[in-house]
Each structure stands twice: as C-alpha cells, then as structure tokens.
Amino acid sequence: MNLNLAEKIIQLRKNKGLSQESLAEMSNVSLRTIQRIEKGTVNPRSFTLKTLAEALEIQPSELTIIDSESNDIHKEISILKRINVASLLVVIFPILNIIFPVIIWKRSKKLHELNTQAGKIVTLQILWTIITIIIFFSIPLLLKIFTEDSGIGKFMSPLSYLFCVVLNIIIVLKTTVKLNKSNTNILHFVPNLF
C-alpha cells in the first residue's frame, strides 16, 4: 500500500480540476487502476507512474520519490513485524520475549519513523513479564490466605501463567495483523518507556 502516493495523485488531479475519469482518458490508464492507486491498494508500475506524471504535467521523479519513501516505511514495518513475532519466543522460555525483540531492535539501524512503535512492542513485553510474575506468585499466596488450602494453588499458578501466555500470543498476533495491513497505529494502550 502506498498512501503517500495516493494522496499526492489525488491532490495533483484535483489541482488540475480533473475527475478520475478524465485523468484515465488523458493518461490511457484504466479508471479502475486509477481508483485503486488513489485508494492506496496497489503499488503501480513505473510505466504507469510515468504516464500519470505526464498527464498531470509533472516530472515522474516527483511520484517515484514518494514511492521510495513508501518503500522505506515498508522496510521499517517489516522490521517491526520481526520484533513483534520474536515476542512469541515467550512460549519457549519466558525472558526470551524481551531479549530477542531488543536484539533485533538495536541491531536494526533502519528504524526512523517507526522507532516509537518498536519501543511500544518491547515495553509491552516488559510489562507483560512483570504482571505475569506478580500473578504467578500472588495467586497461590492469596488462595492460601483466603482458603487455607494450598492444594488448589499448585494448579492455579501454572493455569494463570498459561492464561497470560495465551493472552500475550493473542496481542502479538493482532499486532501482526495490523502491521500486515500497513497500519502502524499499534499498541496505543501501551506507554513507550524508551
């Protein structure tokens, strides 16, 4: 998806007083293709960009610069996906959900625009780990205090941990789905500690 390119073409077309139909006619690009480009659902070929630039009376480089900026964002989103999916290592060993995302984040020098979102992913995993540890140890203690039966507490700790892991997996998967749609508005409920 290239929303910057879509916005630029819409703006240029409207500045010229052209409808989508008239731009399609002037450029010999199908109306459907122009509609899809303006919705940001396709990345047009360089020939299509050149043809549209000629019809809009601008240099093709004005549209390809936007396209390369979009590619940079896609690279950053790809890195965010790796950081996010690395959080699933919690299934193997609890602290890996923090270590591997931090390693990927710090080794990646390409995060500029989306560095805050990477910080939110790591922050979520740190907070998740702290909350899970608190729950894991407090449930048996609370059960022993209030029920005076420590037997049920032995089962509740692993069950509470399993519940927390499943919840973490669901959050990671939902975040991945958003990133796959190039939606970078992720984990808005998480403060960024970095």
PDB file of C-alpha atoms in Angstrom:
ATOM      1  CA  MET A   1       0.000   0.000   0.000  1.00  0.00           C
ATOM      2  CA  ASN A   2       1.252   3.448  -0.865  1.00  0.00           C
ATOM      3  CA  LEU A   3      -0.948   6.020   0.831  1.00  0.00           C
ATOM      4  CA  ASN A   4       1.518   8.891   0.313  1.00  0.00           C
ATOM      5  CA  LEU A   5       1.471   8.310  -3.439  1.00  0.00           C
ATOM      6  CA  ALA A   6      -2.325   8.035  -3.390  1.00  0.00           C
ATOM      7  CA  GLU A   7      -2.675  11.363  -1.576  1.00  0.00           C
ATOM      8  CA  LYS A   8      -0.221  13.049  -3.953  1.00  0.00           C
ATOM      9  CA  ILE A   9      -2.053  11.853  -7.077  1.00  0.00           C
ATOM     10  CA  ILE A  10      -5.438  12.871  -5.653  1.00  0.00           C
ATOM     11  CA  GLN A  11      -4.070  16.312  -4.786  1.00  0.00           C
ATOM     12  CA  LEU A  12      -2.446  16.816  -8.209  1.00  0.00           C
ATOM     13  CA  ARG A  13      -5.566  15.593 -10.036  1.00  0.00           C
ATOM     14  CA  LYS A  14      -7.851  17.916  -8.065  1.00  0.00           C
ATOM     15  CA  ASN A  15      -5.461  20.859  -8.503  1.00  0.00           C
ATOM     16  CA  LYS A  16      -5.798  20.344 -12.266  1.00  0.00           C
ATOM     17  CA  GLY A  17      -9.577  20.165 -11.909  1.00  0.00           C
ATOM     18  CA  LEU A  18      -9.648  16.623 -13.276  1.00  0.00           C
ATOM     19  CA  SER A  19     -12.019  13.833 -12.387  1.00  0.00           C
ATOM     20  CA  GLN A  20     -10.756  10.265 -12.173  1.00  0.00           C
ATOM     21  CA  GLU A  21     -12.459   9.588 -15.486  1.00  0.00           C
ATOM     22  CA  SER A  22     -10.753  12.493 -17.261  1.00  0.00           C
ATOM     23  CA  LEU A  23      -7.353  11.521 -15.833  1.00  0.00           C
ATOM     24  CA  ALA A  24      -7.929   7.973 -17.050  1.00  0.00           C
ATOM     25  CA  GLU A  25      -8.794   9.285 -20.505  1.00  0.00           C
ATOM     26  CA  MET A  26      -5.789  11.650 -20.654  1.00  0.00           C
ATOM     27  CA  SER A  27      -3.285   9.059 -19.446  1.00  0.00           C
ATOM     28  CA  ASN A  28      -4.691   5.939 -21.124  1.00  0.00           C
ATOM     29  CA  VAL A  29      -4.662   4.269 -17.702  1.00  0.00           C
ATOM     30  CA  SER A  30      -7.853   2.425 -16.831  1.00  0.00           C
ATOM     31  CA  LEU A  31     -10.291   4.105 -14.472  1.00  0.00           C
ATOM     32  CA  ARG A  32     -10.187   1.066 -12.199  1.00  0.00           C
ATOM     33  CA  THR A  33      -6.379   1.310 -11.933  1.00  0.00           C
ATOM     34  CA  ILE A  34      -6.569   4.993 -11.027  1.00  0.00           C
ATOM     35  CA  GLN A  35      -9.221   4.238  -8.400  1.00  0.00           C
ATOM     36  CA  ARG A  36      -7.066   1.513  -6.889  1.00  0.00           C
ATOM     37  CA  ILE A  37      -3.963   3.744  -6.898  1.00  0.00           C
ATOM     38  CA  GLU A  38      -5.912   6.549  -5.196  1.00  0.00           C
ATOM     39  CA  LYS A  39      -7.212   4.133  -2.562  1.00  0.00           C
ATOM     40  CA  GLY A  40      -3.624   3.045  -1.921  1.00  0.00           C
ATOM     41  CA  THR A  41      -4.424  -0.621  -2.512  1.00  0.00           C
ATOM     42  CA  VAL A  42      -1.835  -1.147  -5.270  1.00  0.00           C
ATOM     43  CA  ASN A  43       1.732  -0.136  -5.989  1.00  0.00           C
ATOM     44  CA  PRO A  44       1.690   0.996  -9.617  1.00  0.00           C
ATOM     45  CA  ARG A  45       4.394   0.049 -12.079  1.00  0.00           C
ATOM     46  CA  SER A  46       6.968   2.643 -13.066  1.00  0.00           C
ATOM     47  CA  PHE A  47       5.422   2.896 -16.558  1.00  0.00           C
ATOM     48  CA  THR A  48       2.028   3.727 -15.028  1.00  0.00           C
ATOM     49  CA  LEU A  49       3.628   6.354 -12.768  1.00  0.00           C
ATOM     50  CA  LYS A  50       5.403   7.899 -15.778  1.00  0.00           C
ATOM     51  CA  THR A  51       2.177   8.003 -17.766  1.00  0.00           C
ATOM     52  CA  LEU A  52       0.254   9.591 -14.893  1.00  0.00           C
ATOM     53  CA  ALA A  53       3.043  12.128 -14.328  1.00  0.00           C
ATOM     54  CA  GLU A  54       2.886  13.164 -17.994  1.00  0.00           C
ATOM     55  CA  ALA A  55      -0.902  13.553 -17.821  1.00  0.00           C
ATOM     56  CA  LEU A  56      -0.571  15.621 -14.621  1.00  0.00           C
ATOM     57  CA  GLU A  57       2.229  17.675 -16.214  1.00  0.00           C
ATOM     58  CA  ILE A  58       4.851  16.920 -13.566  1.00  0.00           C
ATOM     59  CA  GLN A  59       8.202  15.162 -13.575  1.00  0.00           C
ATOM     60  CA  PRO A  60       7.948  11.386 -12.996  1.00  0.00           C
ATOM     61  CA  SER A  61      10.581  11.739 -10.260  1.00  0.00           C
ATOM     62  CA  GLU A  62       8.036  13.635  -8.137  1.00  0.00           C
ATOM     63  CA  LEU A  63       5.991  10.450  -7.898  1.00  0.00           C
ATOM     64  CA  THR A  64       8.893   7.999  -7.640  1.00  0.00           C
ATOM     65  CA  ILE A  65      10.423   9.893  -4.707  1.00  0.00           C
ATOM     66  CA  ILE A  66       7.168   9.331  -2.843  1.00  0.00           C
ATOM     67  CA  ASP A  67       7.277   5.686  -3.910  1.00  0.00           C
ATOM     68  CA  SER A  68      10.796   5.219  -2.487  1.00  0.00           C
ATOM     69  CA  GLU A  69       9.708   6.877   0.788  1.00  0.00           C
ATOM     70  CA  SER A  70       6.893   4.349   0.915  1.00  0.00           C
ATOM     71  CA  ASN A  71       9.401   1.529   0.407  1.00  0.00           C
ATOM     72  CA  ASP A  72      11.368   2.813   3.412  1.00  0.00           C
ATOM     73  CA  ILE A  73       8.220   2.654   5.545  1.00  0.00           C
ATOM     74  CA  HIS A  74       7.562  -0.892   4.283  1.00  0.00           C
ATOM     75  CA  LYS A  75      11.095  -1.890   5.334  1.00  0.00           C
ATOM     76  CA  GLU A  76      10.502  -0.411   8.779  1.00  0.00           C
ATOM     77  CA  ILE A  77       7.169  -2.235   9.055  1.00  0.00           C
ATOM     78  CA  SER A  78       8.979  -5.456   8.130  1.00  0.00           C
ATOM     79  CA  ILE A  79      11.447  -4.878  10.980  1.00  0.00           C
ATOM     80  CA  LEU A  80       8.552  -4.141  13.364  1.00  0.00           C
ATOM     81  CA  LYS A  81       6.956  -7.437  12.353  1.00  0.00           C
ATOM     82  CA  ARG A  82      10.181  -9.290  13.187  1.00  0.00           C
ATOM     83  CA  ILE A  83      10.430  -7.550  16.564  1.00  0.00           C
ATOM     84  CA  ASN A  84       6.785  -8.352  17.288  1.00  0.00           C
ATOM     85  CA  VAL A  85       6.952 -12.003  16.198  1.00  0.00           C
ATOM     86  CA  ALA A  86      10.156 -12.501  18.209  1.00  0.00           C
ATOM     87  CA  SER A  87       7.986 -11.852  21.268  1.00  0.00           C
ATOM     88  CA  LEU A  88       6.396 -15.254  20.666  1.00  0.00           C
ATOM     89  CA  LEU A  89       9.591 -16.845  21.990  1.00  0.00           C
ATOM     90  CA  VAL A  90       7.921 -16.490  25.379  1.00  0.00           C
ATOM     91  CA  VAL A  91       6.437 -19.902  24.592  1.00  0.00           C
ATOM     92  CA  ILE A  92       9.933 -21.427  24.673  1.00  0.00           C
ATOM     93  CA  PHE A  93      11.340 -19.525  27.654  1.00  0.00           C
ATOM     94  CA  PRO A  94       9.768 -16.568  29.483  1.00  0.00           C
ATOM     95  CA  ILE A  95      12.509 -13.913  29.218  1.00  0.00           C
ATOM     96  CA  LEU A  96      13.156 -14.521  25.513  1.00  0.00           C
ATOM     97  CA  ASN A  97      10.095 -12.387  24.726  1.00  0.00           C
ATOM     98  CA  ILE A  98      12.186  -9.367  25.791  1.00  0.00           C
ATOM     99  CA  ILE A  99      15.739 -10.372  24.836  1.00  0.00           C
ATOM    100  CA  PHE A 100      15.217 -11.213  21.165  1.00  0.00           C
ATOM    101  CA  PRO A 101      12.977  -8.229  20.307  1.00  0.00           C
ATOM    102  CA  VAL A 102      15.543  -5.886  21.923  1.00  0.00           C
ATOM    103  CA  ILE A 103      18.402  -7.531  19.969  1.00  0.00           C
ATOM    104  CA  ILE A 104      16.516  -7.162  16.668  1.00  0.00           C
ATOM    105  CA  TRP A 105      15.543  -3.576  17.502  1.00  0.00           C
ATOM    106  CA  LYS A 106      19.050  -2.490  18.476  1.00  0.00           C
ATOM    107  CA  ARG A 107      20.736  -4.210  15.525  1.00  0.00           C
ATOM    108  CA  SER A 108      18.369  -2.551  13.099  1.00  0.00           C
ATOM    109  CA  LYS A 109      19.606   0.869  12.132  1.00  0.00           C
ATOM    110  CA  LYS A 110      16.731   1.394   9.686  1.00  0.00           C
ATOM    111  CA  LEU A 111      14.016   2.341  12.156  1.00  0.00           C
ATOM    112  CA  HIS A 112      13.448   6.071  11.992  1.00  0.00           C
ATOM    113  CA  GLU A 113       9.750   6.768  11.550  1.00  0.00           C
ATOM    114  CA  LEU A 114       8.567   3.711  13.497  1.00  0.00           C
ATOM    115  CA  ASN A 115      11.105   3.639  16.326  1.00  0.00           C
ATOM    116  CA  THR A 116       8.381   4.591  18.832  1.00  0.00           C
ATOM    117  CA  GLN A 117       6.284   1.586  17.807  1.00  0.00           C
ATOM    118  CA  ALA A 118       9.270  -0.718  18.341  1.00  0.00           C
ATOM    119  CA  GLY A 119       9.631   0.761  21.819  1.00  0.00           C
ATOM    120  CA  LYS A 120       5.967   0.038  22.492  1.00  0.00           C
ATOM    121  CA  ILE A 121       6.395  -3.613  21.473  1.00  0.00           C
ATOM    122  CA  VAL A 122       9.344  -4.038  23.867  1.00  0.00           C
ATOM    123  CA  THR A 123       7.555  -2.077  26.608  1.00  0.00           C
ATOM    124  CA  LEU A 124       4.526  -4.363  26.285  1.00  0.00           C
ATOM    125  CA  GLN A 125       6.709  -7.441  26.715  1.00  0.00           C
ATOM    126  CA  ILE A 126       8.454  -5.983  29.775  1.00  0.00           C
ATOM    127  CA  LEU A 127       5.132  -5.019  31.388  1.00  0.00           C
ATOM    128  CA  TRP A 128       3.624  -8.402  30.448  1.00  0.00           C
ATOM    129  CA  THR A 129       6.554 -10.202  32.120  1.00  0.00           C
ATOM    130  CA  ILE A 130       6.275  -8.155  35.324  1.00  0.00           C
ATOM    131  CA  ILE A 131       2.499  -8.626  35.563  1.00  0.00           C
ATOM    132  CA  THR A 132       2.784 -12.347  34.823  1.00  0.00           C
ATOM    133  CA  ILE A 133       5.382 -12.832  37.573  1.00  0.00           C
ATOM    134  CA  ILE A 134       3.179 -10.966  40.043  1.00  0.00           C
ATOM    135  CA  ILE A 135       0.140 -13.061  39.109  1.00  0.00           C
ATOM    136  CA  PHE A 136       2.129 -16.314  39.160  1.00  0.00           C
ATOM    137  CA  PHE A 137       3.316 -15.791  42.734  1.00  0.00           C
ATOM    138  CA  SER A 138       0.360 -13.906  44.202  1.00  0.00           C
ATOM    139  CA  ILE A 139      -2.434 -16.359  43.285  1.00  0.00           C
ATOM    140  CA  PRO A 140      -1.143 -19.263  45.437  1.00  0.00           C
ATOM    141  CA  LEU A 141      -0.421 -16.846  48.266  1.00  0.00           C
ATOM    142  CA  LEU A 142      -3.887 -15.297  48.103  1.00  0.00           C
ATOM    143  CA  LEU A 143      -5.526 -18.714  47.877  1.00  0.00           C
ATOM    144  CA  LYS A 144      -3.591 -19.913  50.913  1.00  0.00           C
ATOM    145  CA  ILE A 145      -4.569 -16.797  52.885  1.00  0.00           C
ATOM    146  CA  PHE A 146      -8.262 -16.842  51.980  1.00  0.00           C
ATOM    147  CA  THR A 147      -8.987 -20.557  51.603  1.00  0.00           C
ATOM    148  CA  GLU A 148      -6.335 -22.074  53.890  1.00  0.00           C
ATOM    149  CA  ASP A 149      -5.961 -24.780  51.238  1.00  0.00           C
ATOM    150  CA  SER A 150      -2.627 -24.712  49.422  1.00  0.00           C
ATOM    151  CA  GLY A 151      -3.537 -27.677  47.211  1.00  0.00           C
ATOM    152  CA  ILE A 152      -5.559 -25.687  44.705  1.00  0.00           C
ATOM    153  CA  GLY A 153      -2.804 -23.054  44.494  1.00  0.00           C
ATOM    154  CA  LYS A 154      -0.444 -25.608  42.969  1.00  0.00           C
ATOM    155  CA  PHE A 155      -2.741 -25.831  39.939  1.00  0.00           C
ATOM    156  CA  MET A 156      -3.675 -22.169  39.742  1.00  0.00           C
ATOM    157  CA  SER A 157      -0.130 -20.862  39.189  1.00  0.00           C
ATOM    158  CA  PRO A 158       0.506 -22.892  36.020  1.00  0.00           C
ATOM    159  CA  LEU A 159      -3.028 -22.143  34.796  1.00  0.00           C
ATOM    160  CA  SER A 160      -2.623 -18.423  35.395  1.00  0.00           C
ATOM    161  CA  TYR A 161       0.736 -18.484  33.599  1.00  0.00           C
ATOM    162  CA  LEU A 162      -0.804 -20.360  30.675  1.00  0.00           C
ATOM    163  CA  PHE A 163      -3.619 -17.802  30.524  1.00  0.00           C
ATOM    164  CA  CYS A 164      -1.090 -14.943  30.466  1.00  0.00           C
ATOM    165  CA  VAL A 165       0.933 -16.615  27.688  1.00  0.00           C
ATOM    166  CA  VAL A 166      -2.194 -17.142  25.572  1.00  0.00           C
ATOM    167  CA  LEU A 167      -3.169 -13.503  26.122  1.00  0.00           C
ATOM    168  CA  ASN A 168       0.307 -12.385  25.034  1.00  0.00           C
ATOM    169  CA  ILE A 169       0.130 -14.557  21.907  1.00  0.00           C
ATOM    170  CA  ILE A 170      -3.252 -13.045  21.007  1.00  0.00           C
ATOM    171  CA  ILE A 171      -1.901  -9.495  21.391  1.00  0.00           C
ATOM    172  CA  VAL A 172       1.177 -10.319  19.285  1.00  0.00           C
ATOM    173  CA  LEU A 173      -0.973 -11.878  16.552  1.00  0.00           C
ATOM    174  CA  LYS A 174      -3.397  -8.928  16.494  1.00  0.00           C
ATOM    175  CA  THR A 175      -0.463  -6.536  16.234  1.00  0.00           C
ATOM    176  CA  THR A 176       0.998  -8.589  13.379  1.00  0.00           C
ATOM    177  CA  VAL A 177      -2.312  -8.441  11.516  1.00  0.00           C
ATOM    178  CA  LYS A 178      -2.328  -4.633  11.868  1.00  0.00           C
ATOM    179  CA  LEU A 179       1.256  -4.425  10.616  1.00  0.00           C
ATOM    180  CA  ASN A 180       0.411  -6.677   7.658  1.00  0.00           C
ATOM    181  CA  LYS A 181      -2.197  -4.088   6.687  1.00  0.00           C
ATOM    182  CA  SER A 182       0.496  -1.377   6.962  1.00  0.00           C
ATOM    183  CA  ASN A 183      -1.347   0.044   9.953  1.00  0.00           C
ATOM    184  CA  THR A 184       1.343   1.434  12.227  1.00  0.00           C
ATOM    185  CA  ASN A 185      -1.076   2.609  14.900  1.00  0.00           C
ATOM    186  CA  ILE A 186      -0.278  -0.322  17.166  1.00  0.00           C
ATOM    187  CA  LEU A 187      -0.495  -0.859  20.906  1.00  0.00           C
ATOM    188  CA  HIS A 188      -1.976   2.582  21.544  1.00  0.00           C
ATOM    189  CA  PHE A 189      -2.791   1.450  25.102  1.00  0.00           C
ATOM    190  CA  VAL A 190       0.898   0.816  25.901  1.00  0.00           C
ATOM    191  CA  PRO A 191       3.160   3.641  27.128  1.00  0.00           C
ATOM    192  CA  ASN A 192       6.557   3.854  25.480  1.00  0.00           C
ATOM    193  CA  LEU A 193       9.290   3.519  28.093  1.00  0.00           C
ATOM    194  CA  PHE A 194      12.066   4.009  25.543  1.00  0.00           C
TER     195      PHE A 194
END
